[in-house]
Tab-separated table of N, CA and C in Angstrom:
chain	number	residue	atom	x	y	z
A	277	UNK	N	68.472	120.524	63.446
A	277	UNK	CA	68.999	121.847	63.163
A	277	UNK	C	70.522	121.804	63.209
A	278	UNK	N	71.178	122.420	62.238
A	278	UNK	CA	72.631	122.470	62.199
A	278	UNK	C	73.135	123.862	62.545
A	279	UNK	N	74.164	123.900	63.378
A	279	UNK	CA	74.817	125.162	63.701
A	279	UNK	C	76.281	124.995	63.325
A	280	UNK	N	76.708	125.681	62.288
A	280	UNK	CA	78.082	125.616	61.800
A	280	UNK	C	78.530	124.167	61.639
A	281	UNK	N	77.732	123.363	60.996
A	281	UNK	CA	78.111	121.984	60.705
A	281	UNK	C	78.021	121.027	61.883
A	282	UNK	N	77.508	121.456	63.019
A	282	UNK	CA	77.390	120.601	64.196
A	282	UNK	C	75.912	120.490	64.537
A	283	UNK	N	75.430	119.271	64.734
A	283	UNK	CA	74.001	119.182	65.044
A	283	UNK	C	73.743	119.495	66.522
A	284	UNK	N	72.537	119.927	66.803
A	284	UNK	CA	72.156	120.404	68.129
A	284	UNK	C	72.306	119.321	69.194
A	285	UNK	N	72.080	118.072	68.825
A	285	UNK	CA	72.199	116.978	69.789
A	285	UNK	C	73.623	116.904	70.331
A	286	UNK	N	74.616	117.034	69.447
A	286	UNK	CA	76.009	116.998	69.893
A	286	UNK	C	76.342	118.185	70.786
A	287	UNK	N	75.806	119.347	70.448
A	287	UNK	CA	76.046	120.530	71.277
A	287	UNK	C	75.466	120.328	72.669
A	288	UNK	N	74.271	119.771	72.741
A	288	UNK	CA	73.637	119.551	74.041
A	288	UNK	C	74.398	118.529	74.877
A	289	UNK	N	75.099	117.619	74.231
A	289	UNK	CA	75.911	116.651	74.960
A	289	UNK	C	77.222	117.270	75.443
A	290	UNK	N	77.798	118.144	74.645
A	290	UNK	CA	79.108	118.715	74.953
A	290	UNK	C	79.015	119.926	75.874
A	291	UNK	N	77.983	120.715	75.747
A	291	UNK	CA	77.855	121.959	76.498
A	291	UNK	C	77.976	121.785	78.015
A	292	UNK	N	77.323	120.796	78.625
A	292	UNK	CA	77.491	120.639	80.080
A	292	UNK	C	78.937	120.362	80.476
A	293	UNK	N	79.666	119.622	79.649
A	293	UNK	CA	81.071	119.355	79.951
A	293	UNK	C	81.900	120.630	79.881
A	294	UNK	N	81.633	121.455	78.884
A	294	UNK	CA	82.342	122.725	78.774
A	294	UNK	C	82.057	123.612	79.974
A	295	UNK	N	80.834	123.619	80.413
A	295	UNK	CA	80.456	124.452	81.560
A	295	UNK	C	81.147	123.987	82.834
A	296	UNK	N	81.432	122.712	82.934
A	296	UNK	CA	82.100	122.186	84.120
A	296	UNK	C	83.585	122.517	84.135
A	297	UNK	N	84.204	122.593	82.956
A	297	UNK	CA	85.651	122.717	82.912
A	297	UNK	C	86.165	124.021	82.329
A	298	UNK	N	85.346	124.809	81.687
A	298	UNK	CA	85.834	125.980	80.967
A	298	UNK	C	86.053	127.157	81.907
A	299	UNK	N	87.293	127.607	81.965
A	299	UNK	CA	87.593	128.806	82.723
A	299	UNK	C	88.682	129.568	81.976
A	300	UNK	N	88.835	130.807	82.338
A	300	UNK	CA	89.844	131.654	81.711
A	300	UNK	C	90.467	132.525	82.788
A	301	UNK	N	91.563	133.159	82.456
A	301	UNK	CA	92.206	134.044	83.423
A	301	UNK	C	92.553	135.366	82.751
A	302	UNK	N	92.724	136.376	83.574
A	302	UNK	CA	93.173	137.677	83.098
A	302	UNK	C	93.927	138.354	84.242
A	303	UNK	N	94.753	139.329	83.892
A	303	UNK	CA	95.550	140.035	84.887
A	303	UNK	C	94.834	141.311	85.314
A	304	UNK	N	94.849	141.570	86.622
A	304	UNK	CA	94.187	142.739	87.187
A	304	UNK	C	95.223	143.541	87.977
A	305	UNK	N	95.282	144.853	87.713
A	305	UNK	CA	96.195	145.731	88.452
A	305	UNK	C	95.721	145.841	89.899
A	306	UNK	N	96.653	145.710	90.842
A	306	UNK	CA	96.301	145.784	92.257
A	306	UNK	C	96.227	147.223	92.765
A	307	UNK	N	96.837	148.142	92.013
A	307	UNK	CA	96.739	149.559	92.364
A	307	UNK	C	96.918	150.392	91.090
A	308	UNK	N	96.788	151.690	91.229
A	308	UNK	CA	96.893	152.584	90.069
A	308	UNK	C	98.326	152.785	89.596
A	309	UNK	N	99.294	152.307	90.366
A	309	UNK	CA	100.699	152.529	90.032
A	309	UNK	C	101.344	151.330	89.341
A	310	UNK	N	100.571	150.315	89.027
A	310	UNK	CA	101.120	149.134	88.346
A	310	UNK	C	101.589	149.534	86.948
A	311	UNK	N	102.804	149.094	86.563
A	311	UNK	CA	103.280	149.419	85.216
A	311	UNK	C	102.411	148.768	84.143
A	312	UNK	N	102.628	149.153	82.912
A	312	UNK	CA	101.897	148.632	81.762
A	312	UNK	C	101.899	147.103	81.760
A	313	UNK	N	100.731	146.497	81.508
A	313	UNK	CA	100.597	145.039	81.532
A	313	UNK	C	101.509	144.369	80.513
A	314	UNK	N	101.502	144.853	79.287
A	314	UNK	CA	102.284	144.221	78.218
A	314	UNK	C	103.781	144.237	78.539
A	315	UNK	N	104.289	145.376	78.986
A	315	UNK	CA	105.720	145.459	79.307
A	315	UNK	C	106.054	144.643	80.554
A	316	UNK	N	105.146	144.602	81.529
A	316	UNK	CA	105.365	143.792	82.734
A	316	UNK	C	105.450	142.317	82.378
A	317	UNK	N	104.519	141.860	81.532
A	317	UNK	CA	104.525	140.449	81.133
A	317	UNK	C	105.814	140.094	80.402
A	318	UNK	N	106.231	140.957	79.478
A	318	UNK	CA	107.435	140.678	78.692
A	318	UNK	C	108.660	140.598	79.596
A	319	UNK	N	108.809	141.571	80.491
A	319	UNK	CA	109.954	141.585	81.398
A	319	UNK	C	109.937	140.360	82.305
A	320	UNK	N	108.781	140.029	82.854
A	320	UNK	CA	108.676	138.876	83.760
A	320	UNK	C	108.942	137.563	83.030
A	321	UNK	N	108.509	137.461	81.779
A	321	UNK	CA	108.810	136.263	80.982
A	321	UNK	C	110.315	136.113	80.793
A	322	UNK	N	110.984	137.220	80.474
A	322	UNK	CA	112.436	137.187	80.262
A	322	UNK	C	113.154	136.796	81.548
A	323	UNK	N	112.783	137.422	82.674
A	323	UNK	CA	113.430	137.122	83.956
A	323	UNK	C	113.202	135.675	84.382
A	324	UNK	N	111.981	135.193	84.207
A	324	UNK	CA	111.676	133.802	84.578
A	324	UNK	C	112.448	132.828	83.697
A	325	UNK	N	112.559	133.154	82.410
A	325	UNK	CA	113.301	132.293	81.471
A	325	UNK	C	114.791	132.261	81.823
A	326	UNK	N	115.339	133.408	82.246
A	326	UNK	CA	116.747	133.451	82.652
A	326	UNK	C	116.978	132.636	83.919
A	327	UNK	N	116.048	132.749	84.858
A	327	UNK	CA	116.189	132.043	86.138
A	327	UNK	C	115.934	130.543	85.989
A	328	UNK	N	114.940	130.185	85.184
A	328	UNK	CA	114.570	128.781	84.975
A	328	UNK	C	114.454	128.504	83.472
A	329	UNK	N	115.599	128.347	82.788
A	329	UNK	CA	115.544	128.117	81.335
A	329	UNK	C	114.885	126.781	81.006
A	330	UNK	N	114.440	126.665	79.767
A	330	UNK	CA	113.855	125.399	79.316
A	330	UNK	C	114.903	124.307	79.494
A	331	UNK	N	114.519	123.254	80.182
A	331	UNK	CA	115.422	122.128	80.437
A	331	UNK	C	114.644	120.854	80.135
A	332	UNK	N	114.753	120.419	78.903
A	332	UNK	CA	114.020	119.227	78.479
A	332	UNK	C	114.770	117.966	78.871
A	333	UNK	N	114.048	117.039	79.432
A	333	UNK	CA	114.590	115.726	79.773
A	333	UNK	C	113.640	114.666	79.243
A	334	UNK	N	114.194	113.503	78.999
A	334	UNK	CA	113.367	112.388	78.537
A	334	UNK	C	112.803	111.687	79.766
A	335	UNK	N	111.505	111.570	79.811
A	335	UNK	CA	110.823	110.884	80.906
A	335	UNK	C	110.176	109.618	80.353
A	336	UNK	N	109.859	108.709	81.229
A	336	UNK	CA	109.257	107.437	80.821
A	336	UNK	C	107.951	107.230	81.578
A	337	UNK	N	107.007	106.579	80.909
A	337	UNK	CA	105.763	106.191	81.562
A	337	UNK	C	105.298	104.874	80.952
A	338	UNK	N	104.509	104.150	81.719
A	338	UNK	CA	103.945	102.891	81.248
A	338	UNK	C	102.478	103.110	80.933
A	339	UNK	N	102.067	102.652	79.766
A	339	UNK	CA	100.664	102.724	79.365
A	339	UNK	C	100.167	101.323	79.065
A	340	UNK	N	98.906	101.090	79.365
A	340	UNK	CA	98.276	99.820	79.027
A	340	UNK	C	97.706	99.932	77.610
A	341	UNK	N	98.179	99.096	76.710
A	341	UNK	CA	97.721	99.129	75.312
A	341	UNK	C	97.079	97.794	74.958
A	342	UNK	N	96.058	97.862	74.082
A	342	UNK	CA	95.454	96.642	73.558
A	342	UNK	C	96.412	96.014	72.553
A	343	UNK	N	96.721	94.743	72.761
A	343	UNK	CA	97.619	94.017	71.865
A	343	UNK	C	96.837	92.882	71.215
A	344	UNK	N	96.943	92.783	69.894
A	344	UNK	CA	96.281	91.746	69.099
A	344	UNK	C	96.977	90.414	69.353
A	345	UNK	N	96.176	89.402	69.691
A	345	UNK	CA	96.714	88.059	69.934
A	345	UNK	C	95.890	87.065	69.125
A	346	UNK	N	96.532	86.312	68.216
A	346	UNK	CA	95.788	85.303	67.450
A	346	UNK	C	95.348	84.153	68.362
A	347	UNK	N	94.176	83.602	68.080
A	347	UNK	CA	93.650	82.483	68.861
A	347	UNK	C	93.943	81.170	68.136
A	348	UNK	N	94.482	80.193	68.843
A	348	UNK	CA	94.698	78.891	68.206
A	348	UNK	C	93.366	78.182	67.922
A	349	UNK	N	92.372	78.404	68.788
A	349	UNK	CA	91.052	77.799	68.595
A	349	UNK	C	90.002	78.898	68.663
A	350	UNK	N	89.123	78.950	67.661
A	350	UNK	CA	88.092	79.992	67.625
A	350	UNK	C	87.158	79.911	68.828
A	351	UNK	N	86.917	78.697	69.316
A	351	UNK	CA	85.999	78.560	70.449
A	351	UNK	C	86.568	79.178	71.731
A	352	UNK	N	87.885	79.337	71.791
A	352	UNK	CA	88.495	79.986	72.953
A	352	UNK	C	88.326	81.511	72.918
A	353	UNK	N	87.940	82.045	71.766
A	353	UNK	CA	87.851	83.508	71.591
A	353	UNK	C	86.478	83.921	71.079
A	354	UNK	N	85.422	83.317	71.595
A	354	UNK	CA	84.051	83.649	71.194
A	354	UNK	C	83.844	83.562	69.685
A	355	UNK	N	84.445	82.570	69.070
A	355	UNK	CA	84.260	82.356	67.633
A	355	UNK	C	85.141	83.218	66.748
A	356	UNK	N	85.968	84.049	67.328
A	356	UNK	CA	86.862	84.902	66.536
A	356	UNK	C	88.236	84.246	66.433
A	357	UNK	N	88.996	84.676	65.446
A	357	UNK	CA	90.337	84.109	65.273
A	357	UNK	C	91.397	84.932	66.008
A	358	UNK	N	90.950	85.913	66.790
A	358	UNK	CA	91.883	86.768	67.519
A	358	UNK	C	91.217	87.279	68.800
A	359	UNK	N	92.033	87.835	69.665
A	359	UNK	CA	91.555	88.506	70.869
A	359	UNK	C	92.508	89.660	71.174
A	360	UNK	N	92.125	90.490	72.109
A	360	UNK	CA	92.987	91.597	72.534
A	360	UNK	C	93.228	91.471	74.028
A	361	UNK	N	94.440	91.793	74.424
A	361	UNK	CA	94.778	91.831	75.842
A	361	UNK	C	95.478	93.143	76.142
A	362	UNK	N	95.274	93.630	77.341
A	362	UNK	CA	95.990	94.832	77.784
A	362	UNK	C	97.404	94.414	78.169
A	363	UNK	N	98.364	95.108	77.587
A	363	UNK	CA	99.766	94.816	77.878
A	363	UNK	C	100.466	96.135	78.217
A	364	UNK	N	101.331	96.115	79.230
A	364	UNK	CA	102.062	97.344	79.554
A	364	UNK	C	103.107	97.639	78.474
A	365	UNK	N	103.168	98.893	78.062
A	365	UNK	CA	104.178	99.315	77.097
A	365	UNK	C	104.849	100.575	77.623
A	366	UNK	N	106.160	100.582	77.567
A	366	UNK	CA	106.940	101.718	78.019
A	366	UNK	C	106.942	102.792	76.935
A	367	UNK	N	106.709	104.036	77.336
A	367	UNK	CA	106.659	105.140	76.388
A	367	UNK	C	107.544	106.268	76.907
A	368	UNK	N	108.347	106.832	76.024
A	368	UNK	CA	109.185	107.966	76.423
A	368	UNK	C	108.584	109.253	75.861
A	369	UNK	N	108.812	110.350	76.573
A	369	UNK	CA	108.319	111.657	76.136
A	369	UNK	C	109.243	112.738	76.694
A	370	UNK	N	109.201	113.905	76.086
A	370	UNK	CA	110.044	115.022	76.503
A	370	UNK	C	109.287	115.847	77.539
A	371	UNK	N	109.981	116.202	78.607
A	371	UNK	CA	109.380	116.957	79.703
A	371	UNK	C	110.287	118.132	80.057
A	372	UNK	N	109.735	119.334	80.081
A	372	UNK	CA	110.476	120.517	80.528
A	372	UNK	C	110.387	120.545	82.052
A	373	UNK	N	111.460	120.136	82.717
A	373	UNK	CA	111.431	120.010	84.175
A	373	UNK	C	111.417	121.363	84.890
A	374	UNK	N	111.701	122.439	84.174
A	374	UNK	CA	111.676	123.771	84.782
A	374	UNK	C	110.373	124.531	84.536
A	375	UNK	N	109.440	123.953	83.813
A	375	UNK	CA	108.222	124.678	83.421
A	375	UNK	C	107.446	125.203	84.632
A	376	UNK	N	107.255	124.383	85.633
A	376	UNK	CA	106.477	124.785	86.808
A	376	UNK	C	107.179	125.908	87.580
A	377	UNK	N	108.491	125.757	87.803
A	377	UNK	CA	109.244	126.796	88.514
A	377	UNK	C	109.282	128.095	87.713
A	378	UNK	N	109.416	127.982	86.391
A	378	UNK	CA	109.437	129.169	85.535
A	378	UNK	C	108.109	129.923	85.630
A	379	UNK	N	106.999	129.189	85.609
A	379	UNK	CA	105.685	129.827	85.700
A	379	UNK	C	105.481	130.460	87.081
A	380	UNK	N	105.915	129.780	88.131
A	380	UNK	CA	105.809	130.348	89.488
A	380	UNK	C	106.629	131.629	89.601
A	381	UNK	N	107.821	131.623	89.020
A	381	UNK	CA	108.679	132.804	89.031
A	381	UNK	C	108.027	133.955	88.262
A	382	UNK	N	107.422	133.637	87.117
A	382	UNK	CA	106.709	134.635	86.314
A	382	UNK	C	105.562	135.254	87.112
A	383	UNK	N	104.767	134.410	87.766
A	383	UNK	CA	103.627	134.915	88.550
A	383	UNK	C	104.091	135.788	89.717
A	384	UNK	N	105.182	135.378	90.376
A	384	UNK	CA	105.703	136.175	91.489
A	384	UNK	C	106.204	137.523	90.991
A	385	UNK	N	106.884	137.529	89.861
A	385	UNK	CA	107.363	138.773	89.254
A	385	UNK	C	106.186	139.695	88.935
A	386	UNK	N	105.134	139.139	88.363
A	386	UNK	CA	103.943	139.942	88.038
A	386	UNK	C	103.318	140.513	89.314
A	387	UNK	N	103.271	139.707	90.375
A	387	UNK	CA	102.731	140.178	91.656
A	387	UNK	C	103.598	141.311	92.207
A	388	UNK	N	104.920	141.162	92.078
A	388	UNK	CA	105.834	142.207	92.547
A	388	UNK	C	105.633	143.514	91.775
A	389	UNK	N	105.176	143.415	90.561
A	389	UNK	CA	104.935	144.601	89.727
A	389	UNK	C	103.513	145.150	89.913
A	390	UNK	N	102.714	144.509	90.777
A	390	UNK	CA	101.387	145.029	91.078
A	390	UNK	C	100.260	144.388	90.292
A	391	UNK	N	100.503	143.201	89.726
A	391	UNK	CA	99.472	142.511	88.942
A	391	UNK	C	99.092	141.203	89.611
A	392	UNK	N	97.812	140.866	89.540
A	392	UNK	CA	97.323	139.606	90.104
A	392	UNK	C	96.497	138.890	89.047
A	393	UNK	N	96.712	137.584	88.938
A	393	UNK	CA	95.962	136.795	87.961
A	393	UNK	C	94.636	136.363	88.581
A	394	UNK	N	93.557	136.680	87.895
A	394	UNK	CA	92.208	136.316	88.342
A	394	UNK	C	91.646	135.277	87.386
A	395	UNK	N	90.909	134.345	87.938
A	395	UNK	CA	90.277	133.292	87.139
A	395	UNK	C	88.770	133.475	87.177
A	396	UNK	N	88.122	133.103	86.085
A	396	UNK	CA	86.662	133.135	86.065
A	396	UNK	C	86.164	132.003	85.187
A	397	UNK	N	84.992	131.530	85.538
A	397	UNK	CA	84.342	130.499	84.738
A	397	UNK	C	83.744	131.148	83.499
A	398	UNK	N	83.865	130.480	82.368
A	398	UNK	CA	83.241	130.981	81.147
A	398	UNK	C	81.746	130.723	81.198
A	399	UNK	N	80.981	131.668	80.702
A	399	UNK	CA	79.530	131.514	80.619
A	399	UNK	C	79.176	131.022	79.223
A	400	UNK	N	77.987	130.476	79.085
A	400	UNK	CA	77.576	129.973	77.768
A	400	UNK	C	77.573	131.092	76.735
A	401	UNK	N	77.352	132.342	77.148
A	401	UNK	CA	77.393	133.476	76.214
A	401	UNK	C	78.773	133.612	75.575
A	402	UNK	N	79.822	133.167	76.292
A	402	UNK	CA	81.180	133.281	75.772
A	402	UNK	C	81.435	132.328	74.607
A	403	UNK	N	80.620	131.284	74.476
A	403	UNK	CA	80.833	130.284	73.431
A	403	UNK	C	80.086	130.614	72.151
A	404	UNK	N	78.996	131.352	72.243
A	404	UNK	CA	78.153	131.589	71.069
A	404	UNK	C	78.041	133.060	70.761
């Protein structure tokens, strides 16, 4: 049986993984006097951005990559003319070093305005 181009076997394999990791969040007013959610979020985003602006830096990490190595003798490589070995390779990437502080500042601002972020696990009904 196909559901939107995906066979049922694949869904049955993926669904348990989604159930283990799928969650969502929403904001809940802590009292009746909390200002409008949309305006609170916008103001808190602006304040957090001013306090902790985007600050991108280049970071480095080492990854193990498979590297193709020719074999001088096929018998040394199970009859193949090549083999693969894991080799460390340095990789650079851009990292916003203020992202965590900016998000913490945003959440604190929202809390100060009377909003609390709640998390919930998604149910299978949410997917279909």
